[in-house]
XYZ file of C-alpha atoms in Angstrom:
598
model
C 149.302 67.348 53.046
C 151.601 66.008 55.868
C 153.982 67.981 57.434
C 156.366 65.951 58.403
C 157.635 62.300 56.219
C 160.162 60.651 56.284
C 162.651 59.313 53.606
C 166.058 57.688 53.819
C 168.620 58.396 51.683
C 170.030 55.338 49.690
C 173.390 53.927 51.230
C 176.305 53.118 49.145
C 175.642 49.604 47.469
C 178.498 47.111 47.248
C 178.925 44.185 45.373
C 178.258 41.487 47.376
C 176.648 38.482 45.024
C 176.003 40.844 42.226
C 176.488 38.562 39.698
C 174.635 35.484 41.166
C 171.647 37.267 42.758
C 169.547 38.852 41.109
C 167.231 41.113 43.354
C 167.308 45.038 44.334
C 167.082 43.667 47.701
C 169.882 41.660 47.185
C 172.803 43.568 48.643
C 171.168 43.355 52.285
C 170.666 40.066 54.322
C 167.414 38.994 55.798
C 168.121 40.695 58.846
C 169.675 43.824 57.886
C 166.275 44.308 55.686
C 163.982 44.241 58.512
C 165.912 46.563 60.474
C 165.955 48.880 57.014
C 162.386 48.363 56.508
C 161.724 49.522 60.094
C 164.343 52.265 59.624
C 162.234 53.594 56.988
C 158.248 53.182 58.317
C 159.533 54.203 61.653
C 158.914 58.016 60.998
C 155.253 56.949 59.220
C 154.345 54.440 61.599
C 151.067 55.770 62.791
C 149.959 55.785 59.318
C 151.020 52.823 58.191
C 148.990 52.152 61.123
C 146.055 53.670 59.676
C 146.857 52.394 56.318
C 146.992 48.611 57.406
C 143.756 49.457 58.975
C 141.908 50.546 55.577
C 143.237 47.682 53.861
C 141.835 45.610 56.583
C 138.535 47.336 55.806
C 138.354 46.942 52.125
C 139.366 43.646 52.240
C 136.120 42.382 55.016
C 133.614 44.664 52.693
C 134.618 43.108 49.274
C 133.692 39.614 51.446
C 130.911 40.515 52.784
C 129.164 42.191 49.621
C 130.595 38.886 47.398
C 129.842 36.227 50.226
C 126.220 36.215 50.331
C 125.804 35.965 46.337
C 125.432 32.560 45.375
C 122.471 32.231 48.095
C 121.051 35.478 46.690
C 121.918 33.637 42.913
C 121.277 30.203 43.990
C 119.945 27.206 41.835
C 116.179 26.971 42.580
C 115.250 24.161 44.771
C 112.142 23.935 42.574
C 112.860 25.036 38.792
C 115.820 23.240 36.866
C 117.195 24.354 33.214
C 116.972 21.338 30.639
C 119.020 20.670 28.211
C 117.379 16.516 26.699
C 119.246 14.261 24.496
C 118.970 14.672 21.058
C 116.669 11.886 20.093
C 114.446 13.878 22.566
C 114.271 17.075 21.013
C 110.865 18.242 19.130
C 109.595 20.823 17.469
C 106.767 22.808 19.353
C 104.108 25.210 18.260
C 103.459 28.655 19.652
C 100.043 30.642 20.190
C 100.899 32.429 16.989
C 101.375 29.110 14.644
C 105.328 29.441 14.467
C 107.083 26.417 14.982
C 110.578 26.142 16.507
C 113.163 23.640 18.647
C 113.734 24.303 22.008
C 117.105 24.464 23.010
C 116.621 23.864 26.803
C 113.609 23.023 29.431
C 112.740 24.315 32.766
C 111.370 21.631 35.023
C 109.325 22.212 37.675
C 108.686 20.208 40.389
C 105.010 19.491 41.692
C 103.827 21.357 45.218
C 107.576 22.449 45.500
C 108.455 25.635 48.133
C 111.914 27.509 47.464
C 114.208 27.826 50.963
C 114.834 31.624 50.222
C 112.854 34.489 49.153
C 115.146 36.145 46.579
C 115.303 33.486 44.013
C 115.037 35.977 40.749
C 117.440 34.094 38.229
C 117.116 30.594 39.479
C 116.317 28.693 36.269
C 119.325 30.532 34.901
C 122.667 28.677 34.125
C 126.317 28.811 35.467
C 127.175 32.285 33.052
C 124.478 34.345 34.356
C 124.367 33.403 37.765
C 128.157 34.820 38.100
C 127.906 38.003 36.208
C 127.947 40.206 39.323
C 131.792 38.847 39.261
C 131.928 39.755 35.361
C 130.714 43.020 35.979
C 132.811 43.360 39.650
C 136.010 42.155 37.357
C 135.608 44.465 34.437
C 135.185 47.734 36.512
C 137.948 47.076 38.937
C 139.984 46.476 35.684
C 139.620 49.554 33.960
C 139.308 51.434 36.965
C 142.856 50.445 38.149
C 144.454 51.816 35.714
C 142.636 54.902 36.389
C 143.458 54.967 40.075
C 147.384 54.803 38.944
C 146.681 57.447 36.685
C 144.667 59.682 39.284
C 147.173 58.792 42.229
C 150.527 59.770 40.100
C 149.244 62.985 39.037
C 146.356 64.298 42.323
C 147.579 61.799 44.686
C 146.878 59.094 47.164
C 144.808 60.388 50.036
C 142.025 61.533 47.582
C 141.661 58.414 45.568
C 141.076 56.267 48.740
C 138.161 58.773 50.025
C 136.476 58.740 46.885
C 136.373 55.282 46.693
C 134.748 54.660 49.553
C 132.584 57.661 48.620
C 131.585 55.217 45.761
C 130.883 52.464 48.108
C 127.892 54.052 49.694
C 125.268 52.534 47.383
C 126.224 48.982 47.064
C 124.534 48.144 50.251
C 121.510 49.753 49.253
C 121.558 48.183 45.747
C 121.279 44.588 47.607
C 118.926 45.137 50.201
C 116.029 47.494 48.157
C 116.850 45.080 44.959
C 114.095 43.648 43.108
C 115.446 41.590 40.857
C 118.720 39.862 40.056
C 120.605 42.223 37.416
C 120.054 45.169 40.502
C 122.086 43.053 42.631
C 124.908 42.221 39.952
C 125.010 45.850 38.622
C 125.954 47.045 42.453
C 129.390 45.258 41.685
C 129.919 47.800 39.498
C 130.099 50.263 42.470
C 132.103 47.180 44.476
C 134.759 47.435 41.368
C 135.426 50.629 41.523
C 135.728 51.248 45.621
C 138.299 47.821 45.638
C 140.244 49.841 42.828
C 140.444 52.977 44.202
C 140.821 52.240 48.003
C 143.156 48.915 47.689
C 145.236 50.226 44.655
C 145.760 53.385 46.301
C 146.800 51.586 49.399
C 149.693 49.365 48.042
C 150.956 52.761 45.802
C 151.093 55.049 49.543
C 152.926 51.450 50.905
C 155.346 51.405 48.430
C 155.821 54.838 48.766
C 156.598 54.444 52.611
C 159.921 51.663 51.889
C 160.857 52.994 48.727
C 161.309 50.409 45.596
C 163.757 48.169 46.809
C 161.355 46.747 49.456
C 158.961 47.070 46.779
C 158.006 43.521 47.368
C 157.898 43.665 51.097
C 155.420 46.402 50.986
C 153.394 44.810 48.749
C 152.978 41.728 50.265
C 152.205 43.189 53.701
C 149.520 45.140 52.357
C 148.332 41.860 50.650
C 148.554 40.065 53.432
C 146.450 41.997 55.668
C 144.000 42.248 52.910
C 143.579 38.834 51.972
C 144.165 37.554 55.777
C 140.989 39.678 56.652
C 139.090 38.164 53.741
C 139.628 34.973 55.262
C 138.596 35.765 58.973
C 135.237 37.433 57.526
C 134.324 34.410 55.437
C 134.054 32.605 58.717
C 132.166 36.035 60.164
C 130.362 36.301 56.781
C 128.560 32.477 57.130
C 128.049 32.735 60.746
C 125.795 35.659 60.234
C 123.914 34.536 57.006
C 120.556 33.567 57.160
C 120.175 31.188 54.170
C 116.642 32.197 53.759
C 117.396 36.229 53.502
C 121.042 36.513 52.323
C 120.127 40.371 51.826
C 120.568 41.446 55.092
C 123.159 41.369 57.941
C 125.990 41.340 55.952
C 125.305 44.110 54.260
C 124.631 46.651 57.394
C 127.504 45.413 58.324
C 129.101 46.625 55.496
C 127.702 49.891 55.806
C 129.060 50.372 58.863
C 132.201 49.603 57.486
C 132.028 52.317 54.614
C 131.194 55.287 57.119
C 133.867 54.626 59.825
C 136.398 54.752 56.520
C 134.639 57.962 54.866
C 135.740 59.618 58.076
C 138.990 58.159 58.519
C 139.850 58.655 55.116
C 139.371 62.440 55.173
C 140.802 63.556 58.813
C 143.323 61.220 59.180
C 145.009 59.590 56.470
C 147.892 61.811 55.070
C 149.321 61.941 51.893
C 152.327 60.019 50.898
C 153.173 61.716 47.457
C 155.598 63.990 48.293
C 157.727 60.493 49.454
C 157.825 59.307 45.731
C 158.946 62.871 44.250
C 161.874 62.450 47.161
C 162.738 58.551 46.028
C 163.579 59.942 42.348
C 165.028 63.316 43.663
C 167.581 61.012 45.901
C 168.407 58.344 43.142
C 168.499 61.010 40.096
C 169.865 63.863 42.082
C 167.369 66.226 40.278
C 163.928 67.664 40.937
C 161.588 64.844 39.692
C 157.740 65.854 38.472
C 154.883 64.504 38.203
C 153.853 65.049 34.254
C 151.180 64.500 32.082
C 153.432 64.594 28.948
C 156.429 62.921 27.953
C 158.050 63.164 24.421
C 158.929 59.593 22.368
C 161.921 60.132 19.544
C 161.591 57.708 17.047
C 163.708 55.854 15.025
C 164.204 59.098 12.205
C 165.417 61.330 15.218
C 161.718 63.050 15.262
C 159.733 63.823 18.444
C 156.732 63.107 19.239
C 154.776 64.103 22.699
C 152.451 61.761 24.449
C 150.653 61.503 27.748
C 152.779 59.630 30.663
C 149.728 57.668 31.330
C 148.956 56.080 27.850
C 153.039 55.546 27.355
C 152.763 53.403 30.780
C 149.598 51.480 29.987
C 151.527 50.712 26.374
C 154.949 49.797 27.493
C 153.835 47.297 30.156
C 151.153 45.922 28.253
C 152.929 45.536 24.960
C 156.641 46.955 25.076
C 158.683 45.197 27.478
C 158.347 41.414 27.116
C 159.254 41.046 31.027
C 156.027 43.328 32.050
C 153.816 41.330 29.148
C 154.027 38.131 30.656
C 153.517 39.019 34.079
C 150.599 40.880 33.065
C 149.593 37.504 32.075
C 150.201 35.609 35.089
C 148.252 38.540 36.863
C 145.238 38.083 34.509
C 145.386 34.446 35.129
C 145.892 34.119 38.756
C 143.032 36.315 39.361
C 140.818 34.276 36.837
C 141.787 31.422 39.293
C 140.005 33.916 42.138
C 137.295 34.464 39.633
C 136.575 30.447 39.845
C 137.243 30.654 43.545
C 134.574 32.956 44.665
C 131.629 31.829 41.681
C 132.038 28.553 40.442
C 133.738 26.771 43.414
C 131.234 27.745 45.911
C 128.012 27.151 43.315
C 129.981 23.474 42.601
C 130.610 22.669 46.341
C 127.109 24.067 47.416
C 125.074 22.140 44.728
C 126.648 18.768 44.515
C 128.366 17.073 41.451
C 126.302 17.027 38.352
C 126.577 13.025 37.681
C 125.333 13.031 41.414
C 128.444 11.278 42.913
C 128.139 13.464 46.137
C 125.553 15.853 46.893
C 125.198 19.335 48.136
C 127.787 20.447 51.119
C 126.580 22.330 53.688
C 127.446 26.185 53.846
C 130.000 25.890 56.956
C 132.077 23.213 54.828
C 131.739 26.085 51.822
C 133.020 28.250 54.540
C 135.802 26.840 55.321
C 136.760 25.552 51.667
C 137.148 29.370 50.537
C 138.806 30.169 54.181
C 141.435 27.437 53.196
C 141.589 29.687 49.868
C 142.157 32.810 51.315
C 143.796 32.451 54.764
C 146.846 30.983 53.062
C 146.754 33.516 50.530
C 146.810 35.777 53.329
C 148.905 35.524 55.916
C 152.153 33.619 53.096
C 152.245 37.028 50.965
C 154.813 39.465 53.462
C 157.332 36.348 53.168
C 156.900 35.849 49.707
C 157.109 38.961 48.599
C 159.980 39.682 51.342
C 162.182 36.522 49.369
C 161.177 37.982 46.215
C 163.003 41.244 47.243
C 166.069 39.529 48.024
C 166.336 36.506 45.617
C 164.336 37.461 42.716
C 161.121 37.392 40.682
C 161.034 35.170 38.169
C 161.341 31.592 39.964
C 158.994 33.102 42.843
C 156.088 33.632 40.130
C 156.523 30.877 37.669
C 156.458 28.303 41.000
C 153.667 30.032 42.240
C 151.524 29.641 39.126
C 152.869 25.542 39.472
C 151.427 25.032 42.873
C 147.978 26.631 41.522
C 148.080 23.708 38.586
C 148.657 21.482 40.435
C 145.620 22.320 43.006
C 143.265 22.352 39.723
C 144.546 18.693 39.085
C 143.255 18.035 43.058
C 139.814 19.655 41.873
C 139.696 17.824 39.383
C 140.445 14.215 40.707
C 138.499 14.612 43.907
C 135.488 16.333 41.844
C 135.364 13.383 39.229
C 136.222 10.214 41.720
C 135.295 10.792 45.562
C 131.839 10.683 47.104
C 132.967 12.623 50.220
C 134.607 15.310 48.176
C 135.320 18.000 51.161
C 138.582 16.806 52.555
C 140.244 17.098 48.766
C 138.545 19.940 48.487
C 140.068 21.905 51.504
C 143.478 20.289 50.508
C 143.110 21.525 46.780
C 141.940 25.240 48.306
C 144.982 24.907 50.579
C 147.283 24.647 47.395
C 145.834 26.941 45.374
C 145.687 29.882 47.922
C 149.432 28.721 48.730
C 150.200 29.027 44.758
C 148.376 32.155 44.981
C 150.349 33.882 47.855
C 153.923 32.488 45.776
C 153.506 34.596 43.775
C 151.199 37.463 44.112
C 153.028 40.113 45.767
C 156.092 39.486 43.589
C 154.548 40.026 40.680
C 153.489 43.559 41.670
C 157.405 44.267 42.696
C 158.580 42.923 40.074
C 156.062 45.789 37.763
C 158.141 48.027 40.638
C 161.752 47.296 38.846
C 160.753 48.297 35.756
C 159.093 51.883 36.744
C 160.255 54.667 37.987
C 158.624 56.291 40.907
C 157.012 59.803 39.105
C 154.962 56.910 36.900
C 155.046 53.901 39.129
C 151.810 53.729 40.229
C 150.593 54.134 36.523
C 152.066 51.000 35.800
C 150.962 49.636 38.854
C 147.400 50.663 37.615
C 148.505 48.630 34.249
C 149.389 45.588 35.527
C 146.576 45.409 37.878
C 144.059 46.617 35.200
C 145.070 43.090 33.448
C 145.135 41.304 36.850
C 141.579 41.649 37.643
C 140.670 41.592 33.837
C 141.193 37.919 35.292
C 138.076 37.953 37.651
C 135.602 38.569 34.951
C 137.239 36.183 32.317
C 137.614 33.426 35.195
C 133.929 33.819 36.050
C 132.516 34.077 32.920
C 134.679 31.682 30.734
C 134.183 29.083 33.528
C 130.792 29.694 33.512
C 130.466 29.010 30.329
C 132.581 26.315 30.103
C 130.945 24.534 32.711
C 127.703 25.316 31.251
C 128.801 23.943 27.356
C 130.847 20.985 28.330
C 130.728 20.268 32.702
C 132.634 21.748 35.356
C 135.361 19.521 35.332
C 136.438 20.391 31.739
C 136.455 24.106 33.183
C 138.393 23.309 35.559
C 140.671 21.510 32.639
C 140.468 24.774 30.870
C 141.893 26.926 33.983
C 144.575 24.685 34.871
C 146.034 24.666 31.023
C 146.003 28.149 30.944
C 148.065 28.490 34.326
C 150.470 26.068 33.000
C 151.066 28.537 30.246
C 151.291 31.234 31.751
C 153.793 29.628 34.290
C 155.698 28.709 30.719
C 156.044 32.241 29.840
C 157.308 33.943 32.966
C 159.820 31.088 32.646
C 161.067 31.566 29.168
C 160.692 35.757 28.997
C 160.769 37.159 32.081
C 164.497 39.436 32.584
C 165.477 39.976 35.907
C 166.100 43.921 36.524
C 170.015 43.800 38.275
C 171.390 46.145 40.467
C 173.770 46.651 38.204
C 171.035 46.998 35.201
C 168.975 49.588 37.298
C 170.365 53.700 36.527
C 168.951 54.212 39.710
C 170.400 52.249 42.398
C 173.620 52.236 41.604
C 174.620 55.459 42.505
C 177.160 56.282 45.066
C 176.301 59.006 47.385
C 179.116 60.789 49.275
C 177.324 60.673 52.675
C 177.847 56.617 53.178
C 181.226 54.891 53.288
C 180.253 51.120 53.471
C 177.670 48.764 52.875
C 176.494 48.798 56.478
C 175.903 52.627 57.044
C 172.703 53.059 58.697
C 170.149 54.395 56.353
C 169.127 57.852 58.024
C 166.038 60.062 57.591
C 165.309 63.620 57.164
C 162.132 65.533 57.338
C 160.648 67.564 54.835
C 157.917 69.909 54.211
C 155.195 69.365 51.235
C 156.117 72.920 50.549
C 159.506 72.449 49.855
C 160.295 69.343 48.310
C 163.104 70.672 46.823
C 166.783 69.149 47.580
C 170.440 69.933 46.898
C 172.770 67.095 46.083
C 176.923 67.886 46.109
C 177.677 67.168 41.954
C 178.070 63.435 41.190
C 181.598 62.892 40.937
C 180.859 60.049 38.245
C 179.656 61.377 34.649
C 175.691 61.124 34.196
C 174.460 58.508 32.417
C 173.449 58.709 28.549
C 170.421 59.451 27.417
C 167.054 57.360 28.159
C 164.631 56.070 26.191
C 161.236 57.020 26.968
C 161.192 53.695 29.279
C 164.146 51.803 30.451
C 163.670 48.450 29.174
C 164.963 46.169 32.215
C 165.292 49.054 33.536
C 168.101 50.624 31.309
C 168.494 51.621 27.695
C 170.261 54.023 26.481
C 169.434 55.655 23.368
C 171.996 55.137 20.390
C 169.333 57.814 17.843
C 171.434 61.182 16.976
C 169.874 64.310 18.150
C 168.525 66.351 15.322
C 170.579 69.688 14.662
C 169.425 72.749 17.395
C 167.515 70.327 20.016
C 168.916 70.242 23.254
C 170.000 66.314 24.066
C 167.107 64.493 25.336
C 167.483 63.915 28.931
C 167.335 67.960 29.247
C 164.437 68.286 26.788
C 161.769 70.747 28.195
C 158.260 69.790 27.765
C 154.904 71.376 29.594
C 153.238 69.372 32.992
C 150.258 70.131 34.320
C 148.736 73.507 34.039
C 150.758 74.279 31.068
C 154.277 74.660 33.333
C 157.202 73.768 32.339
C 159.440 70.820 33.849
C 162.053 68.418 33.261
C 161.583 64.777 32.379
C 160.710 62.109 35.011
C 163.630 59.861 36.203
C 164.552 57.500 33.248
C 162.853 59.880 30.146
């Protein structure tokens, strides 16, 4: 545990464009945020130092374990799958006497010699040939919401060394492989490290600003994430031999994994004790970190449930604002999903009416570098303007500029025989789209959470996100397998649309005056430009005592502030004690009072 954090007290808020802008941010201008931003990592800033440097990490190893796939995966150069007309299509006999149709043919051409030696799959199609993404997808999913779970309630530091704990045999899986469904399964292991290590990073971020540079935080972390995912696509190709694809990159990436092992456990320190401050400051009680909540329902009963299923359920399914932007999460990432399999497989092979051929791997290189550098190095601005002037415009334009660099695909793919140049442009867009709107949609889970359960809904919203990976790889596949590549394409870019549609139509802004938390006035500042000032405190005493609000409290909370505040209008049944003092038992069977907004 760290001995010494820092945390600001919030300054007295005024009203400056309270009606008109609609941001937590807002009440600060672009200048007087960076200085408050650097008021508050100044205490931390060796590790955010070290924190910056792990996302760095996690971001080059996710690269160079996905990089080198379709060469491991590639299309034979030798053995095609079939599929003839249907005027072509007999019935054939087997050894046995059983007759049947063939669905597809493999052809093979005469005294042919594959370029590589790890060619397991390649008569397969589009959907198998991406499954290490399905199967990379699905367990980053599920373990996201995990790692929110695990992080609220054990904390940060841990989660980040066990994921990279998990890491250690997805090098091994690669090189010692002997077949195809070896190499896929080590994504497994690659879905769980991202999860753990990366969501972990962006909760101990946002614990270092506090929520109304929720944003900010976010989209520095992404963009030193996505920024090195860029650089080592460029490292990534430089040091892949086409012929073995199952070697440098992946010492390299066991380098990577030890250096963080041992960084992760002697120097990183835990940032926990920052979010129990955040809701002791803003609530002006002593906030927990509980496993158990209580919900009243509509007849005035109680019932208890776990914190961590209450999150995963109101985000998902309770608040319409948290719904759709678990949508446009799902979907942006199943635009990554078609970035990193299908794109590169399309580019690499050539069109399939043979307009233009195969492109060489640097031009592949620098097609997914025009992806991810942009979706790099745009996300700390976007996410800093989505702090100050809102989410909703800032994701729905976002998820615009993404259709509209599918409709680039999509012409350049169907009409131009030198396809590269639209190609770069059209990864240009969509890693611009991508950045738009990335970040904010992780602040904008931020202003609807409170910080004892934050992270949980974090976990939520990104379990849905990179849900998107695996349904972008394998619907694409598919598509592209039933019906061409350009249809999937079609398909993906529809799909954005809607989503852009929804965030439009549903999406509520959370106000500062909307938000029980932030509009508190604390004795200690007199204006809207008091500095913001820090104090240290111990992980053993977390404790603090606030003079009595000279304003009444607020009424009682539902179980979740829908944009971000509800009150309850339910009676209290005869003998109960209101709800915002109800008892109920945290971990180890103690007894505490309810998180910030229960």
């Amino acid at each position: 545990k760290p001995s010494c954090v820092g945390f600001p007290p919030f300054a007295k808020r005024g009203t400056r464009g309270i009606q008109h802008r609609m941001a937590l941010g807002q009440g600060l201008g672009i200048a007087e945020s960076l200085r408050s931003i650097w008021t508050l990592i100044r205490p931390n800033f060796a590790q955010l130092l070290i924190v910056l440097f792990i996302v760095l990490s996690v971001g080059s190893s996710a690269k160079f374990h996905l990089f080198p796939m379709p060469w491991i995966a590639s299309q034979s150069q030798c053995r095609s799958v079939a599929s003839p007309p249907q005027s072509a299509v007999q019935s054939v006999m087997d050894a046995g006497g059983n007759s049947y149709t063939p669905l597809t043919y493999i052809k093979e051409k005469p005294g042919c010699t594959e370029k590589a030696t790890v060619y397991w799959f390649v008569e397969e199609k589009f959907t198998i040939t991406t499954a290490n993404l399905v199967f990379f997808g699905v367990s980053k999913a599920v373990c996201n919401f995990l790692t929110g779970v695990a992080a609220d309630t054990f904390g940060r530091k841990y989660a980040i060394l066990i994921g990279w704990i998990f890491a250690i045999p997805m090098p091994f899986m690669v090189i010692y492989a002997n077949n195809w469904w070896s190499v896929a399964t080590s994504n497994l292991f690659l879905g769980i490290q991202q999860s753990l290590v990366w969501s972990s990073t962006i909760f101990l971020m946002i614990d270092l600003v506090g929520q109304k540079h929720s944003g900010a935080a976010v989209g520095l972390n992404e963009t030193f994430g996505y920024t090195s995912q860029a650089i080592t696509t460029v490292i990534a190709s430089a040091i892949l031999d086409p012929l073995e694809p199952r070697t440098s990159n992946y010492w390299v990436l066991l380098g990577i994994i030890i250096l963080n092992i041992f960084i992760a456990a002697f120097l990183l320190k835990e940032s926990r004790p920052l979010a129990k401050a955040e809701e002791d400051e803003v609530t002006r009680k002593d906030a927990q970190f509980l496993f158990n909540t209580k919900l009243q329902w509509p007849s005035g009963r109680y019932s208890e449930a776990s914190v961590a299923k209450s999150a995963f359920i109101y985000t998902s399914f309770v608040n319409p604002s948290l719904t759709v932007v678990c949508f446009a999460g799902l979907m942006i990432n199943f635009l990554s999903g078609f970035a990193f399999s299908l794109l590169i497989k399309w580019t690499k092979d050539g069109s399939e009416d043979g307009l233009w051929g195969p492109i060489d791997k640097d031009t592949v290189a620098n097609i997914s570098l025009c992806y991810g550098i942009f979706k790099g190095v745009l996300q700390f601005i976007c996410g800093f303007l989505g702090d100050r002037y809102g989410r909703k415009w800032v994701i729905a334009g976002g998820l615009s500029v993404c259709v509209f660099a599918l409709i680039i695909f999509i012409g350049v793919g169907d009409t131009q025989p030198n396809p590269a140049p639209g190609f770069l442009a059209a990864a240009s867009f969509l890693g611009i789209g991508t950045a738009i709107m990335y970040s904010t949609a992780l602040a904008a889970v931020c202003d609807h959470a409170d910080p004892t359960w934050r992270s949980s809904a974090l976990g939520t919203y990104r379990f849905w996100r990179d849900m998107g990976y695996a349904a972008g790889a394998l619907i694409t596949g598919a598509v592209a397998d039933w019906i061409g590549i350009l249809w999937s394409v079609g398909v993906a870019a529809m799909l954005t649309a809607l989503s852009a549609l929804l965030i439009a139509i549903f999406y509520v802004e959370v106000r500062p005056e909307d938000d029980i938390y932030h509009n508190r006035e604390l004795s200690s500042s007199s204006s809207d430009d008091a500095p913001l000032k820090t104090r240290a405190m111990d992980a053993s005493a977390l404790s603090y005592s606030y003079p009595k609000p000279s304003m009444p409290q607020p009424p009682a909370q539902f179980p979740f502030p829908a944009y971000g505040n509800r009150t309850s209008t339910q009676a209290v049944p005869t003998g109960m004690p209101p709800p915002a003092m109800m008892q109920f038992g945290g971990p180890g069977g103690s007894v505490g009072a309810y998180p910030a907004g229960f």
